[in-house]
Coordinates of N, CA, C and O in Angstrom, one line a residue:
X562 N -36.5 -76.6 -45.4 CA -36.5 -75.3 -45.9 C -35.2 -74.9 -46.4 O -34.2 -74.8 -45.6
X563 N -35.0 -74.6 -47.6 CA -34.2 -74.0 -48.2 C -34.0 -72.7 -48.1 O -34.9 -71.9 -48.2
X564 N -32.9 -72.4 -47.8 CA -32.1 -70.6 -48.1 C -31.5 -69.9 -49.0 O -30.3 -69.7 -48.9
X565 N -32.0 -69.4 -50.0 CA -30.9 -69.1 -50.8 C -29.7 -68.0 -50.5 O -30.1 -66.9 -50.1
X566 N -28.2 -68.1 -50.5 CA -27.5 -67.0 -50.1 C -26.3 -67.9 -50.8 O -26.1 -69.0 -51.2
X567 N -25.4 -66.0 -50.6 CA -24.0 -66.5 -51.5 C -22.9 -67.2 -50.6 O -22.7 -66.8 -49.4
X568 N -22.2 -68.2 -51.2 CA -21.4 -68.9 -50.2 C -20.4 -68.0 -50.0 O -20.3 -67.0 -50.7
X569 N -19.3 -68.4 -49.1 CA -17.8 -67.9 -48.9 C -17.3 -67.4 -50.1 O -17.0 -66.2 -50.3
X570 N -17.1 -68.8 -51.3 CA -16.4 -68.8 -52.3 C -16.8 -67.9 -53.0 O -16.3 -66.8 -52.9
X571 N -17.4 -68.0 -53.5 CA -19.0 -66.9 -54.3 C -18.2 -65.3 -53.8 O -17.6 -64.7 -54.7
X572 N -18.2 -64.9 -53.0 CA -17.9 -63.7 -52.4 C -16.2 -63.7 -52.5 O -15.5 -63.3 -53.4
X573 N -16.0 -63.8 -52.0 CA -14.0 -64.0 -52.3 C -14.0 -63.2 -53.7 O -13.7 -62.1 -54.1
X574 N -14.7 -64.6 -54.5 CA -14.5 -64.6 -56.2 C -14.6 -62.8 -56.7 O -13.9 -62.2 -57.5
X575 N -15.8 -62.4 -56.1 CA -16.6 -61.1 -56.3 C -15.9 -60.1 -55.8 O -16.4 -59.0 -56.1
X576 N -14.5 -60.1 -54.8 CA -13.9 -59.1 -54.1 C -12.9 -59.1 -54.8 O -12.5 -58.0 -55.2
X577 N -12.1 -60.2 -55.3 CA -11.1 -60.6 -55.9 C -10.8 -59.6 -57.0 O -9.8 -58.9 -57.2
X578 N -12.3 -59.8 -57.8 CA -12.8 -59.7 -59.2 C -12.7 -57.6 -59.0 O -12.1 -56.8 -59.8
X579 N -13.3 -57.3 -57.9 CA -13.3 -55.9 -57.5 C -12.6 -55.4 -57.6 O -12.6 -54.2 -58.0
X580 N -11.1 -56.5 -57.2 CA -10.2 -55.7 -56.3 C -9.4 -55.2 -57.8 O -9.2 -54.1 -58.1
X581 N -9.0 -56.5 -58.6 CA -8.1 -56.4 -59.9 C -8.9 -54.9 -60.7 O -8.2 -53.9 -61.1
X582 N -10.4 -55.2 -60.9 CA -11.1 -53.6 -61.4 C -10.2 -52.9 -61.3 O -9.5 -52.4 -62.2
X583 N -10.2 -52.5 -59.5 CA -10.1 -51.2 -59.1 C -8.3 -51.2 -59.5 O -7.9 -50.4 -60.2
X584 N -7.5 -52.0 -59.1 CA -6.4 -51.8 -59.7 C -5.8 -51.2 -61.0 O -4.8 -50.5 -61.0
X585 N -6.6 -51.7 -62.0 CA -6.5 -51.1 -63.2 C -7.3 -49.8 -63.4 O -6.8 -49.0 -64.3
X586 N -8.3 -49.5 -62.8 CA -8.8 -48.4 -63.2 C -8.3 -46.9 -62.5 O -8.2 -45.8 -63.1
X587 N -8.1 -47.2 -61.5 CA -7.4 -46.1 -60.1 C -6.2 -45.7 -61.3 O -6.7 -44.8 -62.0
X588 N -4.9 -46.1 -61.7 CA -3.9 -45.6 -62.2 C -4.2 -44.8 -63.7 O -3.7 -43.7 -64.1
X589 N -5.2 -45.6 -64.2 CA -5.6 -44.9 -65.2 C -6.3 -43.1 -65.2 O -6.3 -42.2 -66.0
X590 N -7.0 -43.2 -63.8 CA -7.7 -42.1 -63.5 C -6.8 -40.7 -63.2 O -7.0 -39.6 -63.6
X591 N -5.2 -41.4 -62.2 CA -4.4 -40.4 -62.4 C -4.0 -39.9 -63.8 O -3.9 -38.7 -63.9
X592 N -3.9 -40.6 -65.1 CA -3.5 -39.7 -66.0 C -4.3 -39.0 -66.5 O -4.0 -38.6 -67.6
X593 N -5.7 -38.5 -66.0 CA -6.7 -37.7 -66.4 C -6.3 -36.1 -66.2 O -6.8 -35.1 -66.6
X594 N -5.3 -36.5 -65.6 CA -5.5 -34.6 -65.1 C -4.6 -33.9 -66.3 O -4.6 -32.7 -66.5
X595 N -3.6 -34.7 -67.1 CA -3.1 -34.1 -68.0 C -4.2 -33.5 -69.5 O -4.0 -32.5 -70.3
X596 N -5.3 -34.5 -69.2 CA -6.0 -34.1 -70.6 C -7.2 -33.3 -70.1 O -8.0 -33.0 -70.9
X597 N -7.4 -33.1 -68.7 CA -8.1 -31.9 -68.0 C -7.7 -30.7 -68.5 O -8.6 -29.9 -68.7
X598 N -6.3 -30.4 -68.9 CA -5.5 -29.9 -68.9 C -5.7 -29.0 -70.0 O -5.9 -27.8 -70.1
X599 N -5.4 -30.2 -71.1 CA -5.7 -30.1 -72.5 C -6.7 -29.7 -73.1 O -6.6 -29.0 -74.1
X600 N -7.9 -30.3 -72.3 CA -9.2 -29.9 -72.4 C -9.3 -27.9 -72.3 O -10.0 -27.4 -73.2
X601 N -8.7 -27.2 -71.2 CA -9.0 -26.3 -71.0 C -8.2 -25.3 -71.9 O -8.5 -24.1 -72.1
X602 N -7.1 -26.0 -72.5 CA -6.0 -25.1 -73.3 C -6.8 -25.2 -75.0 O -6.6 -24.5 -76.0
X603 N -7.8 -26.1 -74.9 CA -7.9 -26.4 -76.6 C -9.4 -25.4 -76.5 O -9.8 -24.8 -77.5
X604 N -10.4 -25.4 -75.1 CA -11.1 -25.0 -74.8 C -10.8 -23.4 -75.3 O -11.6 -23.1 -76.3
X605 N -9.9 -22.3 -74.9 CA -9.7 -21.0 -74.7 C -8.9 -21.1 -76.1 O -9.0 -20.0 -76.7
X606 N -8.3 -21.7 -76.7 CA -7.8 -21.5 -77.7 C -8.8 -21.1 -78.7 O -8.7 -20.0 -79.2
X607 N -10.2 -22.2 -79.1 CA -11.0 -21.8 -79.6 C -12.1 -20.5 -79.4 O -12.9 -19.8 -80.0
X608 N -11.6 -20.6 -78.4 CA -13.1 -19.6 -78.2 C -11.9 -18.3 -78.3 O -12.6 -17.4 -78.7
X609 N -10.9 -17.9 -78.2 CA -10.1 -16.9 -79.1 C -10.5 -16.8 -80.3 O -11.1 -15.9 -80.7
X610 N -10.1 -17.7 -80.9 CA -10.9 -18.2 -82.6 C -11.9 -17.5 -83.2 O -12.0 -16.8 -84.2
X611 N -12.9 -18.0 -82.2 CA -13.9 -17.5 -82.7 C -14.7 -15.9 -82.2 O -15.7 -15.3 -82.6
X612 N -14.0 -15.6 -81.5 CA -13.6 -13.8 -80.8 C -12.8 -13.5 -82.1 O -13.0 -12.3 -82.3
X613 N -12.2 -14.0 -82.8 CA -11.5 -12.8 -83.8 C -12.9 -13.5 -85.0 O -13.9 -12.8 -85.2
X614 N -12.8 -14.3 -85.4 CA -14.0 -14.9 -86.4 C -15.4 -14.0 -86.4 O -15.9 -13.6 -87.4
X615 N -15.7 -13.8 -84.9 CA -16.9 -13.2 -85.0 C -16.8 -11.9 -84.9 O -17.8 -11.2 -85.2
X616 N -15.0 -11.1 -84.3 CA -14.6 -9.6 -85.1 C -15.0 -9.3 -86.3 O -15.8 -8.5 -86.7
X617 N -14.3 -10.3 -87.2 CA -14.0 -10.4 -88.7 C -16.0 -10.4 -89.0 O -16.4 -9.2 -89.2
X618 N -16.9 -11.4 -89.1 CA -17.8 -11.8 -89.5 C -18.8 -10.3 -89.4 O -19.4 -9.9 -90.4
X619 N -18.9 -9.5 -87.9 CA -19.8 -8.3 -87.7 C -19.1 -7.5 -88.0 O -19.8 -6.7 -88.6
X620 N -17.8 -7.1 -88.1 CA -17.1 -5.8 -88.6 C -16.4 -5.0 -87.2 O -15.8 -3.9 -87.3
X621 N -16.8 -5.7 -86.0 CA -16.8 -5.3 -84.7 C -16.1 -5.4 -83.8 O -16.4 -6.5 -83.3
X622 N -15.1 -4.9 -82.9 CA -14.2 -5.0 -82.1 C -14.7 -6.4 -81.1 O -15.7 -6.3 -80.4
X623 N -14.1 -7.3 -81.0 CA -14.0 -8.0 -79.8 C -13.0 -7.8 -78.9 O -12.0 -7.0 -79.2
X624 N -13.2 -8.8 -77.5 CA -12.1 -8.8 -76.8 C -12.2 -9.9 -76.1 O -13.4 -10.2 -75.6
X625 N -11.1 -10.8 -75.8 CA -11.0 -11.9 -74.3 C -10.4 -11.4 -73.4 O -9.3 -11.1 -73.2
X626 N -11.7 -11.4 -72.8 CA -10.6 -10.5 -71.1 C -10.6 -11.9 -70.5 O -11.6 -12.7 -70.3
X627 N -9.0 -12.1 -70.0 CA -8.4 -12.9 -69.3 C -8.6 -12.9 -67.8 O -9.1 -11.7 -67.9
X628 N -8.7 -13.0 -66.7 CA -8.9 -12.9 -65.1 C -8.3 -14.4 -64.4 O -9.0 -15.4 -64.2
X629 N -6.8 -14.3 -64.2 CA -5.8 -15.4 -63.5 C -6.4 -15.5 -62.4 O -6.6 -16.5 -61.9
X630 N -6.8 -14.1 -61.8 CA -7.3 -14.6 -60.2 C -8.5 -15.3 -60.0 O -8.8 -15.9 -59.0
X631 N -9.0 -15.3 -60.9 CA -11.2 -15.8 -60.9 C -10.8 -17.4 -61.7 O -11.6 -18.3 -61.8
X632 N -9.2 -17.6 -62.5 CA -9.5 -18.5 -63.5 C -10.3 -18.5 -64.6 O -10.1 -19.4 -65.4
X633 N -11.1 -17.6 -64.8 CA -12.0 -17.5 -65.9 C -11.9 -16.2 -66.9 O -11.5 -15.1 -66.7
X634 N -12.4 -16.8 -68.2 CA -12.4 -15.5 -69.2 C -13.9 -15.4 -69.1 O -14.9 -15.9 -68.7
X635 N -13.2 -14.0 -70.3 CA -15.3 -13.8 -71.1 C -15.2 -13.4 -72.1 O -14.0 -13.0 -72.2
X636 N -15.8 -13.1 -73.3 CA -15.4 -12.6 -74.7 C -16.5 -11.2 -74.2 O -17.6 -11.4 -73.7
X637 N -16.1 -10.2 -74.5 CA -16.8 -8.8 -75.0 C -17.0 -8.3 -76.1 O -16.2 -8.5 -76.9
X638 N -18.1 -7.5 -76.5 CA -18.2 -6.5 -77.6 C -17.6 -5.3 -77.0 O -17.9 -4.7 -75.9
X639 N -16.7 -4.9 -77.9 CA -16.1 -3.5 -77.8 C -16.7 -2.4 -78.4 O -16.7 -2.3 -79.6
X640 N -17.4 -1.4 -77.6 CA -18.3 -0.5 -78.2 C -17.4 1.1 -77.1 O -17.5 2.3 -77.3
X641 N -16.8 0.6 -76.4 CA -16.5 2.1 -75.7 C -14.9 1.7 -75.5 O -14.4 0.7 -75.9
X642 N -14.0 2.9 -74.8 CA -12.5 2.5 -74.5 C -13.0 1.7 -73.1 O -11.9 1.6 -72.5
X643 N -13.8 1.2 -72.5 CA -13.5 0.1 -71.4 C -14.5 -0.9 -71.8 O -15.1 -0.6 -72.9
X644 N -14.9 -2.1 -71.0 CA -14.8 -3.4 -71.1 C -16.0 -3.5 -69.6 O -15.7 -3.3 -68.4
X645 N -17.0 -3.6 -70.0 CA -17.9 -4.0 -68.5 C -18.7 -5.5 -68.8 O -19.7 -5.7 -69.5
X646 N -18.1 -6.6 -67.8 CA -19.0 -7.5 -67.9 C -20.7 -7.8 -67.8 O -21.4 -8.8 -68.0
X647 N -20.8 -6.7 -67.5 CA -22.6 -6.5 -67.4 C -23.1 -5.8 -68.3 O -24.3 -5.9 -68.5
X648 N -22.3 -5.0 -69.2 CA -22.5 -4.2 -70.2 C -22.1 -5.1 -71.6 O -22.9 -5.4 -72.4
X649 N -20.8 -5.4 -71.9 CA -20.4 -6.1 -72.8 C -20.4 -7.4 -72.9 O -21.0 -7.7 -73.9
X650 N -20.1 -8.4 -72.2 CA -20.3 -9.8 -72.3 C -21.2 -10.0 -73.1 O -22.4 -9.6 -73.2
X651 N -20.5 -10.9 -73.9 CA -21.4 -11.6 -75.4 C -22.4 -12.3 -74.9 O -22.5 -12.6 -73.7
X652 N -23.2 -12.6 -75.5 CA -24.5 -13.4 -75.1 C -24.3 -14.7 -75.6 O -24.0 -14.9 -76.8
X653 N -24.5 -15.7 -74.8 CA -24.0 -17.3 -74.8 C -25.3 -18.1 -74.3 O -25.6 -17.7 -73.2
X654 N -26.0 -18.9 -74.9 CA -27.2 -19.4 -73.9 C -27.1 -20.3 -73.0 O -27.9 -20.7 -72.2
X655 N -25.6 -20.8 -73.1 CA -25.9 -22.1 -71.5 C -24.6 -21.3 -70.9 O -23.9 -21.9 -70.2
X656 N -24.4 -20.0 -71.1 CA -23.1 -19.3 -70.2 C -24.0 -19.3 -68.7 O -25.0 -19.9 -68.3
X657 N -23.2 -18.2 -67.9 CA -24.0 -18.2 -66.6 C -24.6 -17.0 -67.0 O -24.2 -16.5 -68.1
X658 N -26.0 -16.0 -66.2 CA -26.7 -15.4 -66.8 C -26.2 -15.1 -68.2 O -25.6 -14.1 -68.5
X659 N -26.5 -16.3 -69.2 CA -26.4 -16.2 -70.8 C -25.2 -15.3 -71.2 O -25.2 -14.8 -72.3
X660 N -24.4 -15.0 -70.7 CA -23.0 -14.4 -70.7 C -22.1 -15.6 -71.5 O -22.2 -16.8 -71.6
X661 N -21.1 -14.7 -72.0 CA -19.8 -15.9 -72.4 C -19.4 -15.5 -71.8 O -19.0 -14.3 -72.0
X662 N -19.0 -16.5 -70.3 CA -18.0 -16.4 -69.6 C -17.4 -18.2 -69.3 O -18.3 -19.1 -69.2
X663 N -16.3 -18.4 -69.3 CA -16.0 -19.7 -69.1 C -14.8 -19.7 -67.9 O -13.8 -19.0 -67.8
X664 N -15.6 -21.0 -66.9 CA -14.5 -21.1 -65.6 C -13.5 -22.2 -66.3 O -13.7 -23.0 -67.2
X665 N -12.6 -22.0 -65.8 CA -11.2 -23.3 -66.4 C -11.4 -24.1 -65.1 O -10.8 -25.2 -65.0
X666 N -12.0 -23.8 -64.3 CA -11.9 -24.8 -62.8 C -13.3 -25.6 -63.5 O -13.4 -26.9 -63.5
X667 N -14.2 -25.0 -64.1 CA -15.9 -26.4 -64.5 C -15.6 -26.6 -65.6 O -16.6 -27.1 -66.0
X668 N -14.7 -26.6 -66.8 CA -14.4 -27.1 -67.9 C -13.4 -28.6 -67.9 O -13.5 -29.6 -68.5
X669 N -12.2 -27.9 -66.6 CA -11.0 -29.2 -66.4 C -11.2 -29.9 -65.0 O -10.3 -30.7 -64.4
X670 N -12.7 -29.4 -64.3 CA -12.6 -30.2 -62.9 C -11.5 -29.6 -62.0 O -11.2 -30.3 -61.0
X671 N -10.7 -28.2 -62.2 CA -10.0 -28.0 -61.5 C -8.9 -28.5 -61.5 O -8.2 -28.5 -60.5
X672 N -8.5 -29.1 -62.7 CA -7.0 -29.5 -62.6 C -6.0 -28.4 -63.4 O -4.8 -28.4 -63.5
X673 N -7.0 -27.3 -64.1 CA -6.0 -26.6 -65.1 C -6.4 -25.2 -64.1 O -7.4 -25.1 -63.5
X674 N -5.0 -23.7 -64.1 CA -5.2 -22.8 -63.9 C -4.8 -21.8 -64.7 O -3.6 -21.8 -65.0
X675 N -5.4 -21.1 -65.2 CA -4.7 -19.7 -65.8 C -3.5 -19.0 -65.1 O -3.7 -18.1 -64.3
X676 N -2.3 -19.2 -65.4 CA -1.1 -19.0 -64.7 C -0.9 -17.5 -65.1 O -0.8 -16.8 -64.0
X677 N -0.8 -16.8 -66.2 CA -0.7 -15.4 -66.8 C -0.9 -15.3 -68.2 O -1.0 -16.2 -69.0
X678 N -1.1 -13.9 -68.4 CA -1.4 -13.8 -69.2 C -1.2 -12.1 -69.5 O -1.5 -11.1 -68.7
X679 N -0.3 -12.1 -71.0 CA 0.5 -10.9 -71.3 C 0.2 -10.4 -72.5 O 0.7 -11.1 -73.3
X680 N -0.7 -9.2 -73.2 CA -1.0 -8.7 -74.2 C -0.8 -7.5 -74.5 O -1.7 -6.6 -74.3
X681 N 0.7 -7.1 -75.0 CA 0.7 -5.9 -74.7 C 0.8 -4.8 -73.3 O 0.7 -3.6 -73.1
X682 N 1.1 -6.0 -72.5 CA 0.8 -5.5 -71.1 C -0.8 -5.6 -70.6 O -1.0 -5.5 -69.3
X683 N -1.7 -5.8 -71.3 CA -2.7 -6.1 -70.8 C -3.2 -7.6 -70.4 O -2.4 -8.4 -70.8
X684 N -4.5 -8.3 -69.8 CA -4.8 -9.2 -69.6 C -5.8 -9.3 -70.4 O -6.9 -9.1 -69.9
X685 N -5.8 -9.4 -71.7 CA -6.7 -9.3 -72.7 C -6.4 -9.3 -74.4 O -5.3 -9.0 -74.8
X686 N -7.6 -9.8 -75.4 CA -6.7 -9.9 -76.5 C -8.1 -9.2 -77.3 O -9.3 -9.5 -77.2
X687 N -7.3 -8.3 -77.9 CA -8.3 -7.2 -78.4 C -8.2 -7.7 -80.3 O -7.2 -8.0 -80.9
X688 N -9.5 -7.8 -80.8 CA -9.4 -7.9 -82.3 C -9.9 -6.8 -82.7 O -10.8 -6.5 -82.0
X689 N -9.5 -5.8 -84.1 CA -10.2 -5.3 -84.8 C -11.0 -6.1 -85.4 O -11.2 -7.3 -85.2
X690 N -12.0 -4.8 -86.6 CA -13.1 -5.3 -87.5 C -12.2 -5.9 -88.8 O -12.9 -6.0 -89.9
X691 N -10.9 -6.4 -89.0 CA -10.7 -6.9 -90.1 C -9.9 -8.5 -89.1 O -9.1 -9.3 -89.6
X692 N -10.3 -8.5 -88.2 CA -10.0 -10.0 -86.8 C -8.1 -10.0 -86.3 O -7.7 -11.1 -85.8
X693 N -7.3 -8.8 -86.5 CA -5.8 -9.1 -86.5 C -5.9 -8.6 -85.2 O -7.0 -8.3 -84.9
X694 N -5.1 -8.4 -84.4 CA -5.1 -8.1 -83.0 C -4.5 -6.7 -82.5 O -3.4 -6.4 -82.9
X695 N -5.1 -6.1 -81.8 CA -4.6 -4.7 -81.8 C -3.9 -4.2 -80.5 O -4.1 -5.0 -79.5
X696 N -3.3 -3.3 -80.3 CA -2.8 -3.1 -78.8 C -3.7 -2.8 -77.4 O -3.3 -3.0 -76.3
X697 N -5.0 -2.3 -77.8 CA -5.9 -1.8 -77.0 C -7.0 -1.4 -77.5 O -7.0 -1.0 -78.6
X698 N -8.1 -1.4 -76.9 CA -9.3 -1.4 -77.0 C -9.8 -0.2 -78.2 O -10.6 -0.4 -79.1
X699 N -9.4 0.8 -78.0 CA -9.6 2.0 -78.9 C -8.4 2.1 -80.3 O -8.7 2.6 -81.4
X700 N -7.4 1.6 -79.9 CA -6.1 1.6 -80.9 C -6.2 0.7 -82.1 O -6.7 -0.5 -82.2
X701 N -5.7 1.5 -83.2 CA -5.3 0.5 -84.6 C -4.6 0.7 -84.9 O -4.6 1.3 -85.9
X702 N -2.8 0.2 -84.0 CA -2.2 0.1 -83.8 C -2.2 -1.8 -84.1 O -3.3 -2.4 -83.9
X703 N -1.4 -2.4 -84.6 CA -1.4 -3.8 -84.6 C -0.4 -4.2 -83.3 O 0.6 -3.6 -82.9
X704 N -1.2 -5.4 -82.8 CA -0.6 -5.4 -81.1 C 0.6 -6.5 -81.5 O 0.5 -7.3 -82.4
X705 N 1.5 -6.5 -80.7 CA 2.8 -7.2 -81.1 C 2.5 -8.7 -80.8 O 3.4 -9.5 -80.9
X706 N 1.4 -9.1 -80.4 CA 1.4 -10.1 -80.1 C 1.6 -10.8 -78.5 O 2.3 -10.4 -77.5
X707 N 1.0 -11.6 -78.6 CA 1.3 -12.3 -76.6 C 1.3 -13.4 -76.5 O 1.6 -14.1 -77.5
X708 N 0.9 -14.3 -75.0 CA 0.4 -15.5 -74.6 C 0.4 -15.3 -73.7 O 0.6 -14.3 -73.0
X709 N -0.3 -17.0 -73.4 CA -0.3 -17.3 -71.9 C -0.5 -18.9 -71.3 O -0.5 -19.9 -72.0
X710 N -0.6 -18.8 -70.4 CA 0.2 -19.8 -70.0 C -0.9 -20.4 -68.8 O -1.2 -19.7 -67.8
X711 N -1.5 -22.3 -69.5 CA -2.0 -22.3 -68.4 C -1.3 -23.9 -67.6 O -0.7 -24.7 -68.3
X712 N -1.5 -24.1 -66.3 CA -0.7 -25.1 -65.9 C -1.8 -25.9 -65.4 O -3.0 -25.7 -65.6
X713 N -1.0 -27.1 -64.7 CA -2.0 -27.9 -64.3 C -0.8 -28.2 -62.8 O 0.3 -27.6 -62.8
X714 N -1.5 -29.2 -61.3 CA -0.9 -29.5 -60.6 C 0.1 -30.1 -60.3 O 0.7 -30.2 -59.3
X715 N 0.4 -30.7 -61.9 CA 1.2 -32.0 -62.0 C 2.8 -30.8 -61.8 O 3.9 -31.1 -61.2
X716 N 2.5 -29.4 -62.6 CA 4.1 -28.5 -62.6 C 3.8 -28.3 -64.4 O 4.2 -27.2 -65.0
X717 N 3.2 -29.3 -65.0 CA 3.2 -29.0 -66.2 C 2.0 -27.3 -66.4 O 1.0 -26.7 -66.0
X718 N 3.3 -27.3 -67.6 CA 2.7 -25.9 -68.4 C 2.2 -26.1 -70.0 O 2.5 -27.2 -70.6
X719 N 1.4 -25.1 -70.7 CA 1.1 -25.0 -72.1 C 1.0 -23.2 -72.1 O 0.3 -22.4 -71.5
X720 N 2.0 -23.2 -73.0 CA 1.8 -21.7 -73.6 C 0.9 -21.6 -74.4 O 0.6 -22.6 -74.9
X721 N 0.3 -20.7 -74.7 CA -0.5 -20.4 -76.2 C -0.5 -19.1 -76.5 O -0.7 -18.2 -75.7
X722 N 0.0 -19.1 -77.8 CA 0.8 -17.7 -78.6 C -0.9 -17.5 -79.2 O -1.7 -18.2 -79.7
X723 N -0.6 -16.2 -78.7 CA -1.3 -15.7 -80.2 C -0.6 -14.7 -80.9 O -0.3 -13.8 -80.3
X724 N -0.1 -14.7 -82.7 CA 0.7 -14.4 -83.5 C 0.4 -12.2 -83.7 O -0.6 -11.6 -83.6
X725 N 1.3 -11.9 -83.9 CA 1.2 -10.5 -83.9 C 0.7 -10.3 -85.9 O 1.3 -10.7 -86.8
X726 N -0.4 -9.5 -85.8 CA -0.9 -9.3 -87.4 C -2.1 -10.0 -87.6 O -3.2 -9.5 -87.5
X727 N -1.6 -11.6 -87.9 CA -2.6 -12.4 -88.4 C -3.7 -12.8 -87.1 O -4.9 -13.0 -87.3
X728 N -3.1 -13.0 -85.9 CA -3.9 -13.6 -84.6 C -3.9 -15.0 -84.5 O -4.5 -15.6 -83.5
X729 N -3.4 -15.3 -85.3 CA -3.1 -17.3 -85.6 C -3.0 -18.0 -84.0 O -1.8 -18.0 -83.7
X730 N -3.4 -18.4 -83.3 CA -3.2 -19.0 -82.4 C -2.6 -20.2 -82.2 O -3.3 -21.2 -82.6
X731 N -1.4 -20.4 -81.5 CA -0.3 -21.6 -81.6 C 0.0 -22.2 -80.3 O 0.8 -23.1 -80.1

């Protein structure tokens, strides 16, 4: 009667083969957290974008309210002098209840944080109905412009300007 099973060699060969894998792949995984990173800066950059785009497009005040402590923004319609996420938050279909709200912890896995963020003194980037950026929610005033700054664990930072007038984001 015959057995079939794997010999010594057979298995060595298969741990060996494992081991070299895991060697190459493990180092590679550390450099993920830089484009986690990236991921979350190119992530909020756009969706700024498209907050002044879709100012411009309805004729309508938007806003990105920034929140360092939660990590997460949200885009609003601006219809009053304040900002309520149950009241304003844009409607998004795979947001959380259909809200545009985005975590930077479920976009980068938690490698990116919203370090600050400065608009005028506020935590927020207000567009008029012609998409340039304003000082505050009720004001047409043109806002001097801001940024902010998101980091990752590594110590690395990325600023992101947004330009005073046009809203250009850099």
């Amino acid at each position: 009667m015959h057995r079939r099973a794997y010999t010594l060699l057979e298995l060595m060969i298969v741990l060996v083969l494992l081991g070299f894998a895991a060697a190459v792949v493990v180092p590679s995984l550390r450099g993920a957290e830089p484009i986690r990173v990236q991921t979350a800066v190119r992530s909020l950059a756009s969706d700024i974008m498209f907050a002044q785009s879709d100012a411009l497009a309805y004729q309508q005040r938007r806003a990105v309210v920034l929140d360092p402590a939660a990590n997460e923004y949200w885009i609003a319609e601006v219809t009053t002098d304040t900002v309520d996420f149950d009241a304003d938050a844009m409607y998004k279909v795979d947001g959380p209840q259909q809200r545009f709200l985005v975590s930077l912890d479920e976009i980068s896995g938690g490698a990116a944080q919203l370090i600050e963020a400065d608009f005028d003194g506020l935590e927020m980037i207000v567009f008029d109905e012609l998409g340039g950026p304003v000082a505050d929610l009720t004001s047409d005033t043109p806002a001097s412009g801001g940024s902010l700054v998101i980091g990752g664990d590594d110590g690395a930072r990325v600023r992101l300007r947004v330009e005073p007038y046009t809203g250009r984001v850099t």
